[in-house]
Every structure is written in C-alpha cells, then in structure tokens.
Amino acid sequence: MDTLDRPNARAPRVTAAMVAERAGVSTATVSLVANGKTRGRVSEDNISRVRQAISELGYVVDGIGSSLAKGVSSIVILVAPDISNPFFAKVIAGVRESLGASYQLLLSVTDAGEFPQAEDVRKLMALRPAGLLVDAPNAGFLDELSAAGPLVLLDAPGLEGYAASVNLDVAHGARELAAHLADSGHTRAAYIDSVTGTATFDVRRNAFLEEARARGISVPPDCTMSTTIDVGAAAEAFARAWPEWQRSGVTAVVCGTDTHAYGVLQEARVAGVRIPQELAVAGFDDLPYSATSNPGLTSVHLPGMPLGRKAGQQLRALMEGLELEEPHVTLDSSLVVRGSTG
C-alpha cells in the first residue's frame, strides 16, 4: 500500500526549499515573500510564482523556528496557579486581546490546588520567550525563578519589588464586605479559603478578618477552612462543617472565590437552609453566573479582563523596549450586593 493510501499517514513537511524548487526561485526569495518583505527586492512575477507554489504545496511559515534562530521567539508565557478558577478565563482573554496577533500566548498551569514550580517554568524558558507573565505568585517562587527579560506580575500584592506589576485592590472590597455583613446584623461568621496559598488570597482573607473584628463580627479558628477551587469540594466541606457552625451561631459564610460560594449555596439548598434568612453567603470575583444564580450571589467584583489587558499592555511595552510610565498599577475592587446576603 502506498504511504498516501495508509490511514493516518503523516504528510511530509513542506519546506521553503520545496517551494523554491516549484517556483523556480531561491529559498531567500521564498522567505521574503512569505514574510511580506518583497518591496524593492522581489519582482512581481516572482512574487506571483512563489505565492502560487505556497498555495499548491500548503506551505506554512515556521514563525517560532525562525524567531528562535534570531535569539528570541514571539511566545509569551503566562504562569498561573490552578486555572480551575473560572476567573482566570477573563484574565487570559484580557492578555490575549492586548498582545494581538504578533505574539503567541503559552499557558504554564498546575493541577488544582498546586502552585507552579520554578523548575518547570525554567524548562519553558528554553523556548526563549519574548516575555513572561506570572499570575498570583509568591516571593519564594520569584526568588527561585530568577527570570531574565521582560516580566510583569499580575495580582501580586506586596511583590512589586520584583518586577512591573498590575494588582487588584482586593483588600478594599474585603473591607466593604465585612462592613456590609456587620450593618446587616451578623456577629458570627465562617470563612472558606483556597488551598493555593498565593498572596492574593492572604490579602483578601486578612483584610476581611481584620475589618470583621473591628466591626464586632467573630470568626473563630474552628470556623475557617480551605479547599480547592471547586464547587463539589466546597459543598462537601460545608456539609461537614455546617451542623457545628450552626450550633455555634454562624449566620454568614464568606468564601475566597465565587466558585467556593456556589458550592455552599448548592449544599445549603440540599440541607434546606434558607438563604439569606438563615445564612448569608458571599464570595470574591463576581463571575457572570453570580448575577443569575438563585439567589444572586453577593460578591467582591474583581476586574479580571482589565487585569489581563493591562498586564499584557505593560509586557508588550517592555518587549518593544519602551519605558513604562507607570510600572505598578492597581485596579479597584468593589462590593456587589445581591440576594444571598439579603
């Protein structure tokens, strides 16, 4: 049986040399045509013949390979912990929009609940990326990474000394949430956190707990827990804890992400707990579903897409050799009150 007749046979890779032979020109001419650099250098006749050969053979320019030969690629690496959180989809969309077609975005991600390892990212650096974005890092990771070249940090409070950064003022929204619950009459609350252990979760938790304490809301140690950013995991954890929390007088549960809060709402319905009459529930992120859930979820709005867009803009400026007018940018957060807290 001929190779072309075999199922799943891989067609040979079309090279610039094959295009050159078909068009009757040099490989240098093929390169000029394929990369749009023909003005004043290639005749219209040769341009036409090369384009026809490219079309007939299905030639695709190896952009990554040619850029590597020059010492740097058009790849941008985005390092993110646990993209099981839907919030990251908005961040990624913002980054992609700001980078445009000139760069290819490569994601370096971990399993749920795990933080990226510097060693793994360093292996990707062999691709000679044009730039690096790191979302929600911690100091230990950045110390070990020691990345050279353009670098921008996202949602990395307290780590501005390492590189240019775009942060979220999550503490402001956390304090607003504590004030809202206090004004609603709550005096005892529980907190469900993420196991990821990144700085942004520390900031939102600590800011909420500090403001809650100042406003007369008690959050005892036995009323706190951590799970992966997963609806099912949060639901199971809440189901185990709720009987004791209820006996101790808990009337509000604050979650480190909306995803955790969805799990609490789900399990509360199963247990027949009335929301918000018996239990108020709130989260962080303000994901799209939070406005349409039943009841709507009170959440601290974090501008994910603007975060990604601004970080991409900052990185692109650095990659193009420009000096940043504002190396450290902070985007506002705000509380969106809905039916889950009454």
mmCIF file of C-alpha atoms in Angstrom, residues 4-341:
data_model
loop_
_atom_site.group_PDB
_atom_site.id
_atom_site.type_symbol
_atom_site.label_atom_id
_atom_site.label_comp_id
_atom_site.label_asym_id
_atom_site.label_seq_id
_atom_site.Cartn_x
_atom_site.Cartn_y
_atom_site.Cartn_z
ATOM 1 C CA LEU A 4 -0.527 8.255 0.852
ATOM 2 C CA ASP A 5 -3.116 5.483 0.971
ATOM 3 C CA ARG A 6 -2.402 4.447 4.549
ATOM 4 C CA PRO A 7 -4.889 5.791 7.091
ATOM 5 C CA ASN A 8 -3.473 8.396 9.484
ATOM 6 C CA ALA A 9 -0.206 8.661 7.456
ATOM 7 C CA ARG A 10 1.515 11.947 8.202
ATOM 8 C CA ALA A 11 2.228 14.035 5.090
ATOM 9 C CA PRO A 12 5.844 15.160 4.701
ATOM 10 C CA ARG A 13 6.560 18.662 5.991
ATOM 11 C CA VAL A 14 6.646 21.231 3.209
ATOM 12 C CA THR A 15 9.854 23.262 3.326
ATOM 13 C CA ALA A 16 10.938 26.579 1.841
ATOM 14 C CA ALA A 17 13.318 24.637 -0.397
ATOM 15 C CA MET A 18 10.406 22.664 -1.876
ATOM 16 C CA VAL A 19 8.518 25.916 -2.553
ATOM 17 C CA ALA A 20 11.620 27.424 -4.133
ATOM 18 C CA GLU A 21 12.035 24.423 -6.436
ATOM 19 C CA ARG A 22 8.384 24.562 -7.505
ATOM 20 C CA ALA A 23 8.516 28.328 -8.165
ATOM 21 C CA GLY A 24 11.992 28.296 -9.770
ATOM 22 C CA VAL A 25 13.449 30.830 -7.315
ATOM 23 C CA SER A 26 15.864 30.827 -4.384
ATOM 24 C CA THR A 27 14.884 29.960 -0.813
ATOM 25 C CA ALA A 28 15.802 33.535 0.145
ATOM 26 C CA THR A 29 13.124 34.784 -2.269
ATOM 27 C CA VAL A 30 10.587 32.407 -0.738
ATOM 28 C CA SER A 31 11.451 33.791 2.719
ATOM 29 C CA LEU A 32 10.994 37.380 1.559
ATOM 30 C CA VAL A 33 7.604 36.619 0.031
ATOM 31 C CA ALA A 34 6.377 34.507 2.964
ATOM 32 C CA ASN A 35 7.334 37.213 5.449
ATOM 33 C CA GLY A 36 5.983 40.157 3.451
ATOM 34 C CA LYS A 37 9.365 41.789 2.787
ATOM 35 C CA THR A 38 9.299 41.979 -1.006
ATOM 36 C CA ARG A 39 9.155 45.735 -1.614
ATOM 37 C CA GLY A 40 12.032 46.730 -3.881
ATOM 38 C CA ARG A 41 13.582 43.274 -3.547
ATOM 39 C CA VAL A 42 11.410 40.775 -5.434
ATOM 40 C CA SER A 43 9.759 41.164 -8.869
ATOM 41 C CA GLU A 44 6.001 40.895 -9.239
ATOM 42 C CA ASP A 45 6.463 37.815 -11.446
ATOM 43 C CA ASN A 46 8.488 36.004 -8.778
ATOM 44 C CA ILE A 47 6.042 37.052 -6.065
ATOM 45 C CA SER A 48 3.184 35.566 -8.081
ATOM 46 C CA ARG A 49 5.031 32.285 -8.721
ATOM 47 C CA VAL A 50 6.052 31.889 -5.066
ATOM 48 C CA ARG A 51 2.519 32.565 -3.818
ATOM 49 C CA GLN A 52 1.131 30.031 -6.290
ATOM 50 C CA ALA A 53 3.681 27.433 -5.125
ATOM 51 C CA ILE A 54 2.862 28.157 -1.483
ATOM 52 C CA SER A 55 -0.820 27.653 -2.221
ATOM 53 C CA GLU A 56 -0.287 24.448 -4.185
ATOM 54 C CA LEU A 57 2.037 22.876 -1.624
ATOM 55 C CA GLY A 58 0.321 24.159 1.530
ATOM 56 C CA TYR A 59 3.488 25.746 2.896
ATOM 57 C CA VAL A 60 3.260 27.289 6.392
ATOM 58 C CA VAL A 61 5.948 29.620 7.719
ATOM 59 C CA ASP A 62 7.646 28.269 10.860
ATOM 60 C CA GLY A 63 7.412 31.549 12.754
ATOM 61 C CA ILE A 64 8.623 30.107 16.043
ATOM 62 C CA GLY A 65 11.582 28.355 14.464
ATOM 63 C CA SER A 66 12.727 31.416 12.534
ATOM 64 C CA SER A 67 12.379 33.691 15.552
ATOM 65 C CA LEU A 68 14.337 31.245 17.720
ATOM 66 C CA ALA A 69 17.133 31.419 15.213
ATOM 67 C CA LYS A 70 17.245 35.160 15.872
ATOM 68 C CA GLY A 71 17.604 34.585 19.635
ATOM 69 C CA VAL A 72 14.038 35.248 20.801
ATOM 70 C CA SER A 73 10.614 33.868 19.917
ATOM 71 C CA SER A 74 7.212 35.502 19.601
ATOM 72 C CA ILE A 75 5.960 33.382 22.518
ATOM 73 C CA VAL A 76 4.640 34.960 25.710
ATOM 74 C CA ILE A 77 4.358 32.606 28.681
ATOM 75 C CA LEU A 78 1.605 33.123 31.256
ATOM 76 C CA VAL A 79 2.253 31.258 34.506
ATOM 77 C CA ALA A 80 -0.922 30.733 36.513
ATOM 78 C CA PRO A 81 -1.759 28.674 39.611
ATOM 79 C CA ASP A 82 -4.797 26.437 39.272
ATOM 80 C CA ILE A 83 -6.862 27.751 36.350
ATOM 81 C CA SER A 84 -9.807 25.681 37.608
ATOM 82 C CA ASN A 85 -10.962 29.074 38.892
ATOM 83 C CA PRO A 86 -13.140 30.487 36.055
ATOM 84 C CA PHE A 87 -11.812 33.942 36.937
ATOM 85 C CA PHE A 88 -8.636 33.084 35.030
ATOM 86 C CA ALA A 89 -10.586 32.780 31.779
ATOM 87 C CA LYS A 90 -11.302 36.503 31.958
ATOM 88 C CA VAL A 91 -7.670 37.288 32.765
ATOM 89 C CA ILE A 92 -6.446 35.191 29.836
ATOM 90 C CA ALA A 93 -8.927 36.871 27.479
ATOM 91 C CA GLY A 94 -7.616 40.280 28.507
ATOM 92 C CA VAL A 95 -3.995 39.244 27.970
ATOM 93 C CA ARG A 96 -4.785 37.760 24.577
ATOM 94 C CA GLU A 97 -6.577 40.920 23.478
ATOM 95 C CA SER A 98 -3.701 43.218 24.414
ATOM 96 C CA LEU A 99 -0.958 41.073 22.862
ATOM 97 C CA GLY A 100 -2.648 40.953 19.480
ATOM 98 C CA ALA A 101 -1.605 38.731 16.598
ATOM 99 C CA SER A 102 2.102 39.452 16.936
ATOM 100 C CA TYR A 103 2.558 37.109 19.884
ATOM 101 C CA GLN A 104 1.514 33.554 20.751
ATOM 102 C CA LEU A 105 0.304 33.000 24.319
ATOM 103 C CA LEU A 106 1.526 29.842 26.034
ATOM 104 C CA LEU A 107 -0.012 28.835 29.377
ATOM 105 C CA SER A 108 2.001 27.180 32.146
ATOM 106 C CA VAL A 109 -0.529 25.873 34.653
ATOM 107 C CA THR A 110 -0.761 23.423 37.529
ATOM 108 C CA ASP A 111 -3.225 20.902 38.859
ATOM 109 C CA ALA A 112 -5.967 22.132 41.177
ATOM 110 C CA GLY A 113 -4.622 23.419 44.463
ATOM 111 C CA GLU A 114 -0.976 23.286 43.404
ATOM 112 C CA PHE A 115 1.382 26.206 42.881
ATOM 113 C CA PRO A 116 3.673 26.413 39.821
ATOM 114 C CA GLN A 117 7.221 25.140 40.261
ATOM 115 C CA ALA A 118 10.057 27.416 39.169
ATOM 116 C CA GLU A 119 11.917 24.442 37.700
ATOM 117 C CA ASP A 120 9.028 23.670 35.350
ATOM 118 C CA VAL A 121 8.848 27.265 34.163
ATOM 119 C CA ARG A 122 12.610 27.402 33.611
ATOM 120 C CA LYS A 123 12.270 24.449 31.233
ATOM 121 C CA LEU A 124 9.855 26.503 29.155
ATOM 122 C CA MET A 125 12.355 29.342 29.075
ATOM 123 C CA ALA A 126 14.336 27.185 26.625
ATOM 124 C CA LEU A 127 11.788 28.417 24.068
ATOM 125 C CA ARG A 128 13.329 31.881 24.535
ATOM 126 C CA PRO A 129 10.014 33.641 25.133
ATOM 127 C CA ALA A 130 9.667 37.306 24.297
ATOM 128 C CA GLY A 131 8.181 37.912 27.731
ATOM 129 C CA LEU A 132 6.772 36.345 30.878
ATOM 130 C CA LEU A 133 3.573 36.988 32.854
ATOM 131 C CA VAL A 134 3.161 35.487 36.317
ATOM 132 C CA ASP A 135 -0.285 35.490 37.923
ATOM 133 C CA ALA A 136 -0.677 35.424 41.724
ATOM 134 C CA PRO A 137 2.895 34.393 42.585
ATOM 135 C CA ASN A 138 4.599 34.234 45.953
ATOM 136 C CA ALA A 139 8.050 35.530 46.857
ATOM 137 C CA GLY A 140 9.622 32.067 47.094
ATOM 138 C CA PHE A 141 8.613 31.225 43.533
ATOM 139 C CA LEU A 142 10.001 34.501 42.176
ATOM 140 C CA ASP A 143 13.268 34.107 44.105
ATOM 141 C CA GLU A 144 13.781 30.631 42.688
ATOM 142 C CA LEU A 145 12.714 31.579 39.173
ATOM 143 C CA SER A 146 15.183 34.484 38.760
ATOM 144 C CA ALA A 147 13.820 35.160 35.266
ATOM 145 C CA ALA A 148 15.693 37.462 32.916
ATOM 146 C CA GLY A 149 13.914 39.508 30.272
ATOM 147 C CA PRO A 150 10.572 41.323 30.240
ATOM 148 C CA LEU A 151 8.431 40.275 33.212
ATOM 149 C CA VAL A 152 5.087 41.525 34.552
ATOM 150 C CA LEU A 153 3.320 40.246 37.669
ATOM 151 C CA LEU A 154 -0.466 40.048 37.965
ATOM 152 C CA ASP A 155 -2.406 40.129 41.230
ATOM 153 C CA ALA A 156 0.803 40.033 43.281
ATOM 154 C CA PRO A 157 0.280 42.351 46.263
ATOM 155 C CA GLY A 158 3.442 43.122 48.208
ATOM 156 C CA LEU A 159 5.760 41.794 45.485
ATOM 157 C CA GLU A 160 6.181 44.982 43.465
ATOM 158 C CA GLY A 161 9.922 44.999 44.166
ATOM 159 C CA TYR A 162 10.450 42.035 41.845
ATOM 160 C CA ALA A 163 9.068 43.416 38.595
ATOM 161 C CA ALA A 164 6.444 45.604 36.965
ATOM 162 C CA SER A 165 3.008 44.683 38.259
ATOM 163 C CA VAL A 166 -0.725 45.059 37.816
ATOM 164 C CA ASN A 167 -2.572 44.432 41.073
ATOM 165 C CA LEU A 168 -6.136 44.328 42.328
ATOM 166 C CA ASP A 169 -7.159 46.253 45.427
ATOM 167 C CA VAL A 170 -8.837 43.169 46.875
ATOM 168 C CA ALA A 171 -8.427 44.485 50.429
ATOM 169 C CA HIS A 172 -10.828 47.343 49.742
ATOM 170 C CA GLY A 173 -13.581 45.014 48.579
ATOM 171 C CA ALA A 174 -12.940 42.666 51.500
ATOM 172 C CA ARG A 175 -13.396 45.517 53.975
ATOM 173 C CA GLU A 176 -16.574 46.609 52.201
ATOM 174 C CA LEU A 177 -17.917 43.071 52.547
ATOM 175 C CA ALA A 178 -17.180 42.937 56.285
ATOM 176 C CA ALA A 179 -18.898 46.305 56.768
ATOM 177 C CA HIS A 180 -21.942 45.130 54.803
ATOM 178 C CA LEU A 181 -22.340 41.998 56.918
ATOM 179 C CA ALA A 182 -21.924 43.969 60.141
ATOM 180 C CA ASP A 183 -24.518 46.503 59.031
ATOM 181 C CA SER A 184 -26.838 43.578 58.269
ATOM 182 C CA GLY A 185 -26.608 42.436 61.902
ATOM 183 C CA HIS A 186 -24.224 39.471 61.642
ATOM 184 C CA THR A 187 -21.960 38.862 64.652
ATOM 185 C CA ARG A 188 -20.506 35.416 63.903
ATOM 186 C CA ALA A 189 -19.202 34.242 60.518
ATOM 187 C CA ALA A 190 -17.205 31.460 58.869
ATOM 188 C CA TYR A 191 -14.585 31.714 56.142
ATOM 189 C CA ILE A 192 -13.823 29.214 53.357
ATOM 190 C CA ASP A 193 -10.446 29.823 51.711
ATOM 191 C CA SER A 194 -8.434 28.435 48.779
ATOM 192 C CA VAL A 195 -5.638 25.942 49.437
ATOM 193 C CA THR A 196 -3.483 27.556 46.718
ATOM 194 C CA GLY A 197 -1.698 29.748 49.255
ATOM 195 C CA THR A 198 -0.996 32.712 46.993
ATOM 196 C CA ALA A 199 -0.581 36.263 48.251
ATOM 197 C CA THR A 200 -3.881 37.487 46.831
ATOM 198 C CA PHE A 201 -5.846 35.010 48.967
ATOM 199 C CA ASP A 202 -3.874 36.019 52.050
ATOM 200 C CA VAL A 203 -4.732 39.676 51.429
ATOM 201 C CA ARG A 204 -8.457 39.170 50.937
ATOM 202 C CA ARG A 205 -8.728 36.872 53.965
ATOM 203 C CA ASN A 206 -6.686 39.053 56.303
ATOM 204 C CA ALA A 207 -8.432 42.254 55.233
ATOM 205 C CA PHE A 208 -11.852 40.703 55.791
ATOM 206 C CA LEU A 209 -10.937 39.221 59.174
ATOM 207 C CA GLU A 210 -9.393 42.471 60.403
ATOM 208 C CA GLU A 211 -12.378 44.586 59.370
ATOM 209 C CA ALA A 212 -14.844 41.998 60.688
ATOM 210 C CA ARG A 213 -13.130 42.004 64.077
ATOM 211 C CA ALA A 214 -13.188 45.811 64.181
ATOM 212 C CA ARG A 215 -16.926 45.787 63.455
ATOM 213 C CA GLY A 216 -17.856 43.172 66.029
ATOM 214 C CA ILE A 217 -18.001 40.052 63.857
ATOM 215 C CA SER A 218 -16.328 36.960 65.337
ATOM 216 C CA VAL A 219 -14.667 34.423 63.002
ATOM 217 C CA PRO A 220 -13.207 31.736 65.313
ATOM 218 C CA PRO A 221 -10.398 29.450 64.059
ATOM 219 C CA ASP A 222 -12.751 26.451 64.051
ATOM 220 C CA CYS A 223 -14.987 28.377 61.647
ATOM 221 C CA THR A 224 -12.339 28.607 58.918
ATOM 222 C CA MET A 225 -11.295 26.014 56.333
ATOM 223 C CA SER A 226 -9.595 25.693 52.951
ATOM 224 C CA THR A 227 -10.456 23.655 49.857
ATOM 225 C CA THR A 228 -9.504 23.547 46.202
ATOM 226 C CA ILE A 229 -11.342 25.996 43.961
ATOM 227 C CA ASP A 230 -14.069 23.522 43.111
ATOM 228 C CA VAL A 231 -17.839 23.608 43.630
ATOM 229 C CA GLY A 232 -18.021 19.976 44.756
ATOM 230 C CA ALA A 233 -15.109 20.259 47.194
ATOM 231 C CA ALA A 234 -16.576 23.385 48.766
ATOM 232 C CA ALA A 235 -20.019 21.781 49.011
ATOM 233 C CA GLU A 236 -18.630 18.696 50.769
ATOM 234 C CA ALA A 237 -16.579 20.781 53.187
ATOM 235 C CA PHE A 238 -19.554 22.969 54.044
ATOM 236 C CA ALA A 239 -21.794 19.930 54.544
ATOM 237 C CA ARG A 240 -19.371 18.531 57.130
ATOM 238 C CA ALA A 241 -18.906 21.799 58.945
ATOM 239 C CA TRP A 242 -22.375 23.339 58.871
ATOM 240 C CA PRO A 243 -24.032 21.431 61.750
ATOM 241 C CA GLU A 244 -21.349 22.616 64.183
ATOM 242 C CA TRP A 245 -21.192 26.087 62.676
ATOM 243 C CA GLN A 246 -24.951 26.402 63.017
ATOM 244 C CA ARG A 247 -24.870 25.338 66.668
ATOM 245 C CA SER A 248 -22.141 27.912 67.355
ATOM 246 C CA GLY A 249 -24.263 30.727 65.934
ATOM 247 C CA VAL A 250 -22.724 31.277 62.475
ATOM 248 C CA THR A 251 -25.087 33.302 60.285
ATOM 249 C CA ALA A 252 -22.742 34.215 57.403
ATOM 250 C CA VAL A 253 -20.191 32.353 55.292
ATOM 251 C CA VAL A 254 -17.603 34.289 53.295
ATOM 252 C CA CYS A 255 -15.748 32.430 50.540
ATOM 253 C CA GLY A 256 -12.390 33.244 48.954
ATOM 254 C CA THR A 257 -13.898 32.778 45.474
ATOM 255 C CA ASP A 258 -17.363 32.706 43.935
ATOM 256 C CA THR A 259 -16.703 29.087 42.959
ATOM 257 C CA HIS A 260 -16.477 28.146 46.638
ATOM 258 C CA ALA A 261 -19.650 30.119 47.291
ATOM 259 C CA TYR A 262 -21.538 28.215 44.571
ATOM 260 C CA GLY A 263 -20.724 25.010 46.458
ATOM 261 C CA VAL A 264 -22.052 26.473 49.701
ATOM 262 C CA LEU A 265 -25.262 27.629 48.015
ATOM 263 C CA GLN A 266 -25.698 24.195 46.424
ATOM 264 C CA GLU A 267 -25.298 22.311 49.694
ATOM 265 C CA ALA A 268 -27.400 24.819 51.622
ATOM 266 C CA ARG A 269 -30.307 24.115 49.275
ATOM 267 C CA VAL A 270 -29.864 20.371 49.821
ATOM 268 C CA ALA A 271 -29.848 20.882 53.599
ATOM 269 C CA GLY A 272 -32.907 23.119 53.483
ATOM 270 C CA VAL A 273 -31.027 26.149 54.772
ATOM 271 C CA ARG A 274 -32.793 29.340 53.749
ATOM 272 C CA ILE A 275 -30.579 31.913 52.022
ATOM 273 C CA PRO A 276 -30.289 34.657 53.262
ATOM 274 C CA GLN A 277 -32.840 34.284 56.085
ATOM 275 C CA GLU A 278 -30.794 31.673 57.973
ATOM 276 C CA LEU A 279 -27.427 32.071 56.307
ATOM 277 C CA ALA A 280 -25.806 34.844 54.280
ATOM 278 C CA VAL A 281 -23.260 33.755 51.647
ATOM 279 C CA ALA A 282 -20.714 35.904 49.794
ATOM 280 C CA GLY A 283 -17.643 35.439 47.603
ATOM 281 C CA PHE A 284 -14.915 37.131 45.587
ATOM 282 C CA ASP A 285 -14.512 37.508 41.786
ATOM 283 C CA ASP A 286 -18.069 38.440 40.685
ATOM 284 C CA LEU A 287 -18.218 35.786 37.987
ATOM 285 C CA PRO A 288 -21.015 36.093 35.394
ATOM 286 C CA TYR A 289 -23.101 33.315 36.985
ATOM 287 C CA SER A 290 -23.150 35.198 40.298
ATOM 288 C CA ALA A 291 -25.682 37.667 38.891
ATOM 289 C CA THR A 292 -28.052 34.920 37.710
ATOM 290 C CA SER A 293 -27.759 32.311 40.477
ATOM 291 C CA ASN A 294 -30.733 31.808 42.776
ATOM 292 C CA PRO A 295 -30.417 33.847 44.863
ATOM 293 C CA GLY A 296 -27.914 36.176 43.220
ATOM 294 C CA LEU A 297 -24.539 35.978 44.937
ATOM 295 C CA THR A 298 -23.102 38.945 46.791
ATOM 296 C CA SER A 299 -19.512 39.201 45.617
ATOM 297 C CA VAL A 300 -16.445 41.438 45.581
ATOM 298 C CA HIS A 301 -16.051 42.457 41.961
ATOM 299 C CA LEU A 302 -12.503 41.885 40.682
ATOM 300 C CA PRO A 303 -11.917 43.166 37.112
ATOM 301 C CA GLY A 304 -10.346 40.078 35.576
ATOM 302 C CA MET A 305 -10.340 41.099 31.932
ATOM 303 C CA PRO A 306 -8.964 44.616 32.618
ATOM 304 C CA LEU A 307 -6.290 42.967 34.793
ATOM 305 C CA GLY A 308 -5.156 40.745 31.924
ATOM 306 C CA ARG A 309 -5.468 43.522 29.367
ATOM 307 C CA LYS A 310 -3.355 45.985 31.367
ATOM 308 C CA ALA A 311 -0.715 43.371 32.201
ATOM 309 C CA GLY A 312 -0.473 42.453 28.512
ATOM 310 C CA GLN A 313 -0.094 46.109 27.574
ATOM 311 C CA GLN A 314 2.668 46.586 30.141
ATOM 312 C CA LEU A 315 4.514 43.487 28.960
ATOM 313 C CA ARG A 316 4.179 44.418 25.311
ATOM 314 C CA ALA A 317 5.712 47.827 26.012
ATOM 315 C CA LEU A 318 8.652 46.173 27.780
ATOM 316 C CA MET A 319 9.132 43.678 24.950
ATOM 317 C CA GLU A 320 9.250 46.575 22.491
ATOM 318 C CA GLY A 321 11.938 48.321 24.517
ATOM 319 C CA LEU A 322 9.757 51.078 25.945
ATOM 320 C CA GLU A 323 9.998 52.511 29.440
ATOM 321 C CA LEU A 324 6.826 52.161 31.491
ATOM 322 C CA GLU A 325 5.320 55.451 32.618
ATOM 323 C CA GLU A 326 3.587 53.648 35.489
ATOM 324 C CA PRO A 327 5.391 50.375 36.374
ATOM 325 C CA HIS A 328 2.949 49.485 39.148
ATOM 326 C CA VAL A 329 -0.791 49.739 38.530
ATOM 327 C CA THR A 330 -3.619 48.916 40.945
ATOM 328 C CA LEU A 331 -7.177 48.307 39.748
ATOM 329 C CA ASP A 332 -10.151 48.948 42.044
ATOM 330 C CA SER A 333 -12.390 46.291 43.560
ATOM 331 C CA SER A 334 -15.942 46.902 44.710
ATOM 332 C CA LEU A 335 -18.712 45.072 46.539
ATOM 333 C CA VAL A 336 -21.763 43.975 44.555
ATOM 334 C CA VAL A 337 -24.630 43.229 46.934
ATOM 335 C CA ARG A 338 -27.215 40.681 45.798
ATOM 336 C CA GLY A 339 -29.868 38.451 47.317
ATOM 337 C CA SER A 340 -27.534 35.945 49.045
ATOM 338 C CA THR A 341 -26.886 38.424 51.843
#
